[in-house]
Short mmCIF file of C-alpha atoms in Angstrom, two decimals:
data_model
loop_
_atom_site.label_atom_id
_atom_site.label_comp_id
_atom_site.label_asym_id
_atom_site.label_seq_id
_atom_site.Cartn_x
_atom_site.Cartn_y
_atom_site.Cartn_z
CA UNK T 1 0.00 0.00 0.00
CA UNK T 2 1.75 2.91 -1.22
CA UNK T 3 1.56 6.54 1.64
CA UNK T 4 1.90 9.37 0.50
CA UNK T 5 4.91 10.61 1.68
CA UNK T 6 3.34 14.64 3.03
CA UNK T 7 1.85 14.32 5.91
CA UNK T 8 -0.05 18.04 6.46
CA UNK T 9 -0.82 19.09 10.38
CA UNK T 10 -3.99 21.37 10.16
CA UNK T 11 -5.25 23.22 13.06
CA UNK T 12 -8.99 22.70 13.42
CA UNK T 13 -11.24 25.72 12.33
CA UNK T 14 -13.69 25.99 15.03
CA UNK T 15 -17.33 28.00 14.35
CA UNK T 16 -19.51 27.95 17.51
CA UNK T 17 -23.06 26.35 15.99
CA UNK T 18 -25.30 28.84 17.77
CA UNK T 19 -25.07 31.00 21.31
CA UNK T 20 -27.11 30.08 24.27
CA UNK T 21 -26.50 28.10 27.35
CA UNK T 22 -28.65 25.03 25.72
CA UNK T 23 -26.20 24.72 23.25
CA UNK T 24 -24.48 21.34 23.50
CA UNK T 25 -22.60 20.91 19.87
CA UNK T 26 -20.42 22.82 18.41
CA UNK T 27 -18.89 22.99 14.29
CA UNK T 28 -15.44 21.87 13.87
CA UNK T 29 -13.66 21.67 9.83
CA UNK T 30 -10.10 20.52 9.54
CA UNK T 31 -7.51 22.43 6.98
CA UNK T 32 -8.42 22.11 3.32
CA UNK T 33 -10.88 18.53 4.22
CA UNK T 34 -13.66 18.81 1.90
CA UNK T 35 -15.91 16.18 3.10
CA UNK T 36 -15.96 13.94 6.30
CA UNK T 37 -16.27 10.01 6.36
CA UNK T 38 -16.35 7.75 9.98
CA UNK T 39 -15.30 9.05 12.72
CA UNK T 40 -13.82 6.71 16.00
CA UNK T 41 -12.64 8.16 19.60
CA UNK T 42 -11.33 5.70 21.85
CA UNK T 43 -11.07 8.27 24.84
CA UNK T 44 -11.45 11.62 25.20
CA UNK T 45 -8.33 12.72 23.54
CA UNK T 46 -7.58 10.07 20.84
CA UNK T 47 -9.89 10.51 17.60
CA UNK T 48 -9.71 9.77 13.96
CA UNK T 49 -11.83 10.77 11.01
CA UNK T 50 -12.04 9.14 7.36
CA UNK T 51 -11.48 12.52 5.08
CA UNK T 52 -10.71 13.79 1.64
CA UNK T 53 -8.33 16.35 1.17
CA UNK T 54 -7.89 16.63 -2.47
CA UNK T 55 -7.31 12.47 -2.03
CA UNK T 56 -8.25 10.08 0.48
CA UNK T 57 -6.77 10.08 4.19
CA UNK T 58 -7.16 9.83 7.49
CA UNK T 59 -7.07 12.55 10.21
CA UNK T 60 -6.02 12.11 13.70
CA UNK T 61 -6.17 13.97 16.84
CA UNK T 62 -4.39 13.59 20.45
CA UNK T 63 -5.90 16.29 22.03
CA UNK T 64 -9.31 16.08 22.11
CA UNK T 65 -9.83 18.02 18.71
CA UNK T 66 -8.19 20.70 19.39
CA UNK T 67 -5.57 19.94 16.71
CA UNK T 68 -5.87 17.61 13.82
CA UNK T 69 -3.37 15.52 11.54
CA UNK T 70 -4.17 14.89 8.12
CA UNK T 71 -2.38 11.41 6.42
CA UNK T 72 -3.14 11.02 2.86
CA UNK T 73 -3.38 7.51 0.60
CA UNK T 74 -4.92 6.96 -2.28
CA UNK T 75 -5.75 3.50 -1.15
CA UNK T 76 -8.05 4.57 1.35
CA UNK T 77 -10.63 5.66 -1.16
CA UNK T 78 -11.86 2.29 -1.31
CA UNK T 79 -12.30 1.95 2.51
CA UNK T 80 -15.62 3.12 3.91
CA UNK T 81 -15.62 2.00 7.34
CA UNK T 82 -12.85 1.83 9.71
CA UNK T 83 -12.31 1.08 14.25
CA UNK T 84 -9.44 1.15 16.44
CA UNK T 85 -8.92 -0.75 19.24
CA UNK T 86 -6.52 1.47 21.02
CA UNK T 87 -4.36 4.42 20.30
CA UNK T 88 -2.15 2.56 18.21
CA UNK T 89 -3.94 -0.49 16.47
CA UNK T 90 -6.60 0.34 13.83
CA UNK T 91 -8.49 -1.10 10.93
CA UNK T 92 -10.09 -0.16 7.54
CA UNK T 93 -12.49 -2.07 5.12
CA UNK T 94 -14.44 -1.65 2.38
CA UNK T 95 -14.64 -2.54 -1.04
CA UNK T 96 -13.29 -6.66 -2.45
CA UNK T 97 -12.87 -8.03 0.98
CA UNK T 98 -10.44 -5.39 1.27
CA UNK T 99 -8.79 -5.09 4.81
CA UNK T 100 -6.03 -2.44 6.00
CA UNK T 101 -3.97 -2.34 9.15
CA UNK T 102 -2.27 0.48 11.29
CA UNK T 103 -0.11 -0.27 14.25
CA UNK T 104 1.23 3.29 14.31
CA UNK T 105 -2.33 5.28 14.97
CA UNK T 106 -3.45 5.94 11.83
CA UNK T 107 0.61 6.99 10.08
CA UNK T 108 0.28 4.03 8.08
CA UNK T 109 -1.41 1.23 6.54
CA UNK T 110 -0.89 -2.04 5.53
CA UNK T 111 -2.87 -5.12 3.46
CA UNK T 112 -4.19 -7.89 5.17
CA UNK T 113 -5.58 -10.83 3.68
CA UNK T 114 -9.32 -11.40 4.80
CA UNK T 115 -9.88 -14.21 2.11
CA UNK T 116 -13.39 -12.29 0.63
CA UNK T 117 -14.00 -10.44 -1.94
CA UNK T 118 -17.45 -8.98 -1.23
CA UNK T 119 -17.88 -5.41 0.01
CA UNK T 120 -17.11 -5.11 3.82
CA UNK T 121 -19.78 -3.24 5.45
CA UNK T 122 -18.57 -2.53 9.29
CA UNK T 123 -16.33 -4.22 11.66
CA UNK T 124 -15.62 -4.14 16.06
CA UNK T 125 -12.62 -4.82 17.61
CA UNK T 126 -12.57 -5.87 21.40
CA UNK T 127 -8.79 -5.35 21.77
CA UNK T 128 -5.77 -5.50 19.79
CA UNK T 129 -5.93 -9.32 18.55
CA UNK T 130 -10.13 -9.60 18.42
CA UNK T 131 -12.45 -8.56 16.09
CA UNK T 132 -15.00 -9.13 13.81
CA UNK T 133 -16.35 -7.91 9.94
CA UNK T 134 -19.34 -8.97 8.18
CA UNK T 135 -20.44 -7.77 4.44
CA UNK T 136 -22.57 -9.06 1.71
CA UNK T 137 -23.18 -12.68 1.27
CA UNK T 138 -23.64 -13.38 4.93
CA UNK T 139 -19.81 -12.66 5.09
CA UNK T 140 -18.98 -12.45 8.90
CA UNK T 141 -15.17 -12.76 9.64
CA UNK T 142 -13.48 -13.48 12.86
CA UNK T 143 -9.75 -13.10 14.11
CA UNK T 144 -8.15 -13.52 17.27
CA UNK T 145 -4.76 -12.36 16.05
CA UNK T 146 -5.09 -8.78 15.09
CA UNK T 147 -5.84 -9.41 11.76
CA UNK T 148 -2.73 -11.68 10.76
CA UNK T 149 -5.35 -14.12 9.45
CA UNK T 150 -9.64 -13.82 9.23
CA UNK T 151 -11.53 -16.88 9.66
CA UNK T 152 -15.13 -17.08 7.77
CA UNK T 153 -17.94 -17.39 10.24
CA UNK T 154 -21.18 -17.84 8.36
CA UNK T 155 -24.96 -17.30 9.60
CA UNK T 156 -28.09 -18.43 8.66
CA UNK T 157 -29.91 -15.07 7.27
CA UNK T 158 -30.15 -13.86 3.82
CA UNK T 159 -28.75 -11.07 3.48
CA UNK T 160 -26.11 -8.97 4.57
CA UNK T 161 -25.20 -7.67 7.87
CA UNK T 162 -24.50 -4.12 7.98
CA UNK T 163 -23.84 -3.34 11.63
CA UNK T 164 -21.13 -5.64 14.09
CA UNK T 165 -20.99 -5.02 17.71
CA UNK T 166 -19.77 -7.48 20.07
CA UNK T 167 -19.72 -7.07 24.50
CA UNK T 168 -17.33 -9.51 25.12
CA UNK T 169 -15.48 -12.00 23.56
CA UNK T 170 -18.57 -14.37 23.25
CA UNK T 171 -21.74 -12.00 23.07
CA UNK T 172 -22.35 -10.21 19.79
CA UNK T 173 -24.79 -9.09 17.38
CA UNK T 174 -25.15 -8.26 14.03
CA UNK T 175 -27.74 -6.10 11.82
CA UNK T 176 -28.87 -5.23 7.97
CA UNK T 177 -30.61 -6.09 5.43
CA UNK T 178 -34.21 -7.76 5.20
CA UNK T 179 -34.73 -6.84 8.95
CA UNK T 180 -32.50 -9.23 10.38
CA UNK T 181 -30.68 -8.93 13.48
CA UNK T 182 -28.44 -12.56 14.39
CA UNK T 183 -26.73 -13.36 17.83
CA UNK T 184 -24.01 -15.31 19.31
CA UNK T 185 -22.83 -16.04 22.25
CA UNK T 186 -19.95 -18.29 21.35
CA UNK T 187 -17.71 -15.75 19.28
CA UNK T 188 -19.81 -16.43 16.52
CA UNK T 189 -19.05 -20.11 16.14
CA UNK T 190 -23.31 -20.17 15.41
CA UNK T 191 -25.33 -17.74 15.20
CA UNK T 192 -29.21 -17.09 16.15
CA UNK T 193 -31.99 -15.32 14.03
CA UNK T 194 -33.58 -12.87 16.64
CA UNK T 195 -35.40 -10.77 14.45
CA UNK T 196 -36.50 -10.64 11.12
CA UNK T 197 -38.63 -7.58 9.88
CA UNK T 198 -38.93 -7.76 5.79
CA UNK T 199 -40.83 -4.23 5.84
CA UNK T 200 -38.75 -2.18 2.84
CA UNK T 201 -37.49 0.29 5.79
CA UNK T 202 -36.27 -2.01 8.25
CA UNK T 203 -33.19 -2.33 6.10
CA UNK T 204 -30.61 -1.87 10.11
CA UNK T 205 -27.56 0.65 8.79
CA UNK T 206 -26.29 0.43 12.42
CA UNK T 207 -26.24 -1.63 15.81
CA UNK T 208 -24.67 -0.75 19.15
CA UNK T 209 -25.01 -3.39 22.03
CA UNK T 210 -24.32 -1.89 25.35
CA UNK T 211 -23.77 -4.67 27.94
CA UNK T 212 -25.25 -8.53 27.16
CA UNK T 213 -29.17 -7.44 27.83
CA UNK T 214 -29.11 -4.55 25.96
CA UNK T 215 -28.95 -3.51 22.34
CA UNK T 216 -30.06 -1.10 20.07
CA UNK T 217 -30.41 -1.22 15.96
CA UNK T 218 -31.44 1.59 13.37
CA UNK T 219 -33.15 1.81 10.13
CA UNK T 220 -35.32 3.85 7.54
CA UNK T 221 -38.25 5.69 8.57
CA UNK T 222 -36.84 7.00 12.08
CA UNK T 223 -37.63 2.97 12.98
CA UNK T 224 -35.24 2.12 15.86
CA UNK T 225 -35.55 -1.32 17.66
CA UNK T 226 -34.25 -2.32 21.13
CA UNK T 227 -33.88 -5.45 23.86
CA UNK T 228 -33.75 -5.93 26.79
CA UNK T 229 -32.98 -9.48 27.84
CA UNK T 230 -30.33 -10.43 25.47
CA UNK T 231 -32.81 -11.00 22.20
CA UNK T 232 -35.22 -12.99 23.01
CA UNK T 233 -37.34 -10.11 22.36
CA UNK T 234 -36.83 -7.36 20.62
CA UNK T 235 -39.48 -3.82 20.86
CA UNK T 236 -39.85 -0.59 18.15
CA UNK T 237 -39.05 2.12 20.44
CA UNK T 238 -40.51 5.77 19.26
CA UNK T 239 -37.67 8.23 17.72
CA UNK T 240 -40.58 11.05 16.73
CA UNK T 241 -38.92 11.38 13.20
CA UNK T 242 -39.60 9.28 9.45
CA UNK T 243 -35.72 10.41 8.79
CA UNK T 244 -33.49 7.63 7.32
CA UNK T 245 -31.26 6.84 10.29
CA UNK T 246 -27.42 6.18 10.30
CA UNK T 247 -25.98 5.31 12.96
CA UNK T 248 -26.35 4.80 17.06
CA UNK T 249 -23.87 4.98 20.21
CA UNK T 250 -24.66 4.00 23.82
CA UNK T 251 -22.37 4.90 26.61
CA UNK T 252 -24.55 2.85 29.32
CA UNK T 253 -27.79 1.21 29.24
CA UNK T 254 -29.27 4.44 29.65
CA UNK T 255 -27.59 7.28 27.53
CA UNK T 256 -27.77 7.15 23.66
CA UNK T 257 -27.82 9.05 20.87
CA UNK T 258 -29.13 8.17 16.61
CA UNK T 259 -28.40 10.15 13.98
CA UNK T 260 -29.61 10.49 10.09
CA UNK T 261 -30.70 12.50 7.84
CA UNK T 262 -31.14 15.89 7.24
CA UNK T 263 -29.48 16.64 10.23
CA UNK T 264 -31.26 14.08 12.38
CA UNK T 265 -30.21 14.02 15.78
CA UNK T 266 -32.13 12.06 19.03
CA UNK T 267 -30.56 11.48 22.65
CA UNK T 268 -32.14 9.40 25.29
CA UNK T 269 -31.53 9.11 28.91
CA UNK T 270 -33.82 6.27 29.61
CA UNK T 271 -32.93 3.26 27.63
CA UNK T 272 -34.72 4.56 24.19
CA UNK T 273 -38.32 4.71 26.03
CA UNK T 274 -38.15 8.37 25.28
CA UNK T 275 -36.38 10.27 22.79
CA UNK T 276 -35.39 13.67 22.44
CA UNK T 277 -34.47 15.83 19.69
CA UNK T 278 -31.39 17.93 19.73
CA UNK T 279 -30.28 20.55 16.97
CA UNK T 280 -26.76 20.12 15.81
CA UNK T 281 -26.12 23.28 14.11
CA UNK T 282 -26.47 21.53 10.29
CA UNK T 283 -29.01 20.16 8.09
CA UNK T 284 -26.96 17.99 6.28
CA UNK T 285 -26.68 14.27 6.83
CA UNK T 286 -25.31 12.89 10.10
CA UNK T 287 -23.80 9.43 9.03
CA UNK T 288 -21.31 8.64 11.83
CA UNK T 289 -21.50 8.63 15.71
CA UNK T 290 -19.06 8.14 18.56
CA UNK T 291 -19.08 8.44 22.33
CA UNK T 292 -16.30 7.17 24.15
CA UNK T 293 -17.82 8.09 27.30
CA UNK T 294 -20.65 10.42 28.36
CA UNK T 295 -19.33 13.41 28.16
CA UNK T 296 -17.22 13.62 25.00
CA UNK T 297 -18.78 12.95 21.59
CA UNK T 298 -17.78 13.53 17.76
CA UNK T 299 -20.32 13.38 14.33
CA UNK T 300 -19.26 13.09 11.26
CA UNK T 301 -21.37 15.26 8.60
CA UNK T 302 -20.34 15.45 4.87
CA UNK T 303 -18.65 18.42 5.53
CA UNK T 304 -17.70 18.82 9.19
CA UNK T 305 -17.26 17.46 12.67
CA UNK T 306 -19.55 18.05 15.45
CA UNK T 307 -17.90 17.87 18.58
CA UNK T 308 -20.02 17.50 22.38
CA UNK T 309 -19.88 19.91 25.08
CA UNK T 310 -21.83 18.83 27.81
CA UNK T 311 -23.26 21.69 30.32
CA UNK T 312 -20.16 22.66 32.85
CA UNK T 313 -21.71 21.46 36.17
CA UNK T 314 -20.27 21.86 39.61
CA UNK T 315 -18.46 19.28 41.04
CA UNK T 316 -18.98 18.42 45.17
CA UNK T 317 -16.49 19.67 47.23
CA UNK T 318 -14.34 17.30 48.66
CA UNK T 319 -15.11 18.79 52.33
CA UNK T 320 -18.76 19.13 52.62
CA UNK T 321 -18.99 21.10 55.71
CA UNK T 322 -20.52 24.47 54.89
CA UNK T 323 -18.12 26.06 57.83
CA UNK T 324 -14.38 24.39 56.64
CA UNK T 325 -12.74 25.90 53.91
CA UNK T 326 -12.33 23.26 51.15
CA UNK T 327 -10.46 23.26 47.46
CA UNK T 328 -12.24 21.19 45.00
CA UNK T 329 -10.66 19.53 42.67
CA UNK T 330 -10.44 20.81 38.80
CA UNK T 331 -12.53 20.63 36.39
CA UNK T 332 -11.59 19.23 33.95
CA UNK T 333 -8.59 17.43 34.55
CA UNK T 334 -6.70 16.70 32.54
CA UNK T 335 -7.29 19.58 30.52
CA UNK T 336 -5.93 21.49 27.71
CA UNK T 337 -5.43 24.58 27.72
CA UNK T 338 -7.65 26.03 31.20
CA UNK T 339 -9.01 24.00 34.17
CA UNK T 340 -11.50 25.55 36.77
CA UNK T 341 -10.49 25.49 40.45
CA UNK T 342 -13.39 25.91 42.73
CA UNK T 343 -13.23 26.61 46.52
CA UNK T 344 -14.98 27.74 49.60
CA UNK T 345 -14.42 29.93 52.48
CA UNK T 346 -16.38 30.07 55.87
CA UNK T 347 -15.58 33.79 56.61
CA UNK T 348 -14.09 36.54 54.46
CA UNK T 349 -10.54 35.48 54.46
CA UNK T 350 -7.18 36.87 52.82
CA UNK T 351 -5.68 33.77 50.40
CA UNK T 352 -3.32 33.39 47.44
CA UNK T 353 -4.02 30.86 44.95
CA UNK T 354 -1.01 29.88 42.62
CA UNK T 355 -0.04 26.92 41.01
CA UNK T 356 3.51 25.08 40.76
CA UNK T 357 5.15 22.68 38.11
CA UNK T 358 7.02 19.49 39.72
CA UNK T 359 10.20 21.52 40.58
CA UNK T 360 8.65 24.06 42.56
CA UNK T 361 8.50 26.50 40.20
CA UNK T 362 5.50 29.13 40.19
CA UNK T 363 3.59 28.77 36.98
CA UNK T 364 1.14 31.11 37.71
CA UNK T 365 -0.31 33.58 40.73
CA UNK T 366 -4.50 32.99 39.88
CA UNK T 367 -5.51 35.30 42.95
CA UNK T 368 -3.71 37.43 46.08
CA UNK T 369 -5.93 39.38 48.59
CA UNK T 370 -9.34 39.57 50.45
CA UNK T 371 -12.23 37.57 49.46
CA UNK T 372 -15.78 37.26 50.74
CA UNK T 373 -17.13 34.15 52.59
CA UNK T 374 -18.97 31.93 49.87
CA UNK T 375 -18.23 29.79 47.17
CA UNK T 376 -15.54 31.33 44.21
CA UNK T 377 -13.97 29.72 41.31
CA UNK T 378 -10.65 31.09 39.49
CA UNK T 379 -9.90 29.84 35.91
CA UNK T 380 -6.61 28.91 34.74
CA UNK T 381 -5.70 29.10 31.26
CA UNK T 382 -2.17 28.46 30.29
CA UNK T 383 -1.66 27.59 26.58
CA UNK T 384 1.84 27.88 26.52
CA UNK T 385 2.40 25.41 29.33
CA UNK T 386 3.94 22.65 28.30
CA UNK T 387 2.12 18.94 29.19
CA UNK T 388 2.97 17.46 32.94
CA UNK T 389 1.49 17.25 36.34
CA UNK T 390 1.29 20.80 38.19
CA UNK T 391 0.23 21.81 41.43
CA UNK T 392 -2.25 24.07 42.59
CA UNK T 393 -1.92 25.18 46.47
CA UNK T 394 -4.31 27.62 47.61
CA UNK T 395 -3.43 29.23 51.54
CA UNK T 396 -6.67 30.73 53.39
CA UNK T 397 -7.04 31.73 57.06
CA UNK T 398 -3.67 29.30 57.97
CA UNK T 399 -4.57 26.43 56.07
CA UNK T 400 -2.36 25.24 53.32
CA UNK T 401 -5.31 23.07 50.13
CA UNK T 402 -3.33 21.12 47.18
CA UNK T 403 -5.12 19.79 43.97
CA UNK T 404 -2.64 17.92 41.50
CA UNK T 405 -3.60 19.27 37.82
CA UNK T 406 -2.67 17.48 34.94
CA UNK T 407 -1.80 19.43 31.48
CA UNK T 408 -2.25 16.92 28.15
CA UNK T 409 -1.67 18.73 24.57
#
């Protein structure tokens, strides 16, 4: 597989959607990208994107978003759908069985030989050595050695299985065409028709299984179908919308999002038995989704990223009596580039708040004099600090509080 050999950093162009305190997504573009593919975060900081810049690549961040990488190859064209497994391992299919594999995050990619040659739909990898693809012609592959070789796992549906999520290394489902959703719970040794809907719009374009009960997969016509005990039944849950849906991500049993169409975009916090609708800024098509935990999320439109910023929300303070003086710890943390430090005094009080690097240093003086009795928070914002642990150390009334804050860029 032949990389191109300029690799272009970008800073990421960043257009707040719309003002108001509701406002929960915000616009993101990268450089000269001209249209936006799957996206995959496997924690807060460590994202990529499938992009076109002129020719096919794939961006990566390590910060969060803030800053995006751009690595170009033609070959990439003909993959559509692509997971990583950590922040180094990754893999690509798409069309003629074909399979790639990084081991560098994303820098480069290499052939493997999956043994198909039908289109490749969607794949999930449970760590560096297991994972799964399935594509048309009931293809369903398995390997358990990152790839090195695919064995052909077959089930019983016509068909093709457009969605692949698997729990654990036994429990999995898959999801597409003709309504069918299949199950295993041996690794896909056999697999189990659970549900078969031949209505022309439950044609499943995504699945998401969040723990061994529950599981959640999309279609046409806003349908979107859930269980609860593992399969053996499966329920149409209400999205409010006839949009074509894309694609679905569940951080617990509880918290979900869909997306679609013309800028379809639901979120639930109980399970799917309600759904709300949330505006995204776009009206475009929303065709990828990914939450690596609640409170950071990515979407991939055609042409931009929409990033999640959840509602900043006051964290308890470690020392709950409303007469001590107590110094919460930040928020966020780790951060990049400002952290909020929050803290409470019992009586007006004269403090200095400042914050250290390892050696001792003073990195910064955030406050010096008299302050009234009450709760107070003091930003810091340091973007030419370099990464590392710091130390905040705030001294009120005799007391000496110490937070360890941790800068990642």
């Amino acid at each position: 597989m032949g990389k191109r050999a300029a690799v272009i950093a970008w800073i990421a162009t960043i257009w707040a959607v719309s003002a108001g305190v509701a406002q929960t997504w915000e616009q993101r573009t990268i450089g000269n990208v001209t249209s936006y593919g799957e996206i995959c975060f496997v924690d807060s900081l460590h994202g990529w994107a499938l992009v076109n810049a002129g020719t096919a690549g794939i961006a990566r961040t390590v910060d969060g978003g803030e800053t995006w990488t751009v690595y170009t190859d033609d070959d990439l064209q003909f993959h559509t759908h692509f997971t990583f497994a950590d922040t180094l391992n990754g893999w690509a299919v798409g069309i003629a069985g074909q399979i790639a594999h990084t081991s560098d995050g994303g820098i480069t990619w290499a052939a493997q030989t999956s043994g198909a040659n039908q289109f490749l739909n969607d794949l999930t990898f449970l760590n560096p050595d297991t994972g799964w693809v399935v594509g048309d012609f009931q293809t369903i592959l398995r390997t358990t050695n990152g790839g090195v070789t695919w064995q052909p796992q077959h089930d019983s549906a016509s068909g093709a299985p457009y969605g692949v999520d698997f729990v654990d290394a036994g429990t999995g489902w898959t999801a597409g065409m003709h309504g069918v959703v299949m199950h295993t719970t041996n690794s896909g040794a056999t697999w189990v028709t659970q549900l078969q809907e031949p209505q022309s719009y439950a044609m499943f374009s995504a699945l998401c299984a969040a723990s061994s009960s529950n599981a959640w997969a999309v279609a046409g016509e806003g349908s979107i179908w859930h269980t609860s005990d593992g399969g053996a039944s499966w329920q149409t849950q209400s999205s409010g919308t006839t949009e074509i849906l894309m694609d679905v991500a569940f951080t617990d049993a509880n918290t979900g999002w869909v997306v679609g169409w013309n800028g379809t975009l639901l979120h639930t916090t109980d399970g799917g038995a309600t759904w709300s609708t949330q505006d995204p800024g776009v009206t475009e098509t929303l065709h990828g989704i990914s939450f690596p935990d609640a409170n950071h999320g990515w979407i991939s439109a055609g042409h931009s990223l929409l990033r999640y910023s959840p509602p900043l929300t006051t964290p308890t303070p470690t020392i709950l009596s409303p007469s001590s003086t107590y110094l919460s710890p930040a928020f966020p943390n780790p951060f990049n580039p400002s952290t909020t430090l929050r803290f409470g005094l019992p009586r007006e009080s004269t403090i200095s708040l400042d914050v250290f690097d390892l050696l001792g240093r003073k990195t910064a003086s955030l406050y010096s004099g008299m302050l009234s009795a009450g709760q107070h928070e003091m930003l810091w914002n340091c973007p030419a600090c370099p990464s590392g642990i710091y130390l905040a150390r705030m001294q009120a009334g005799g007391q000496v509080l110490e937070q360890k804050l941790m800068l990642l860029k």
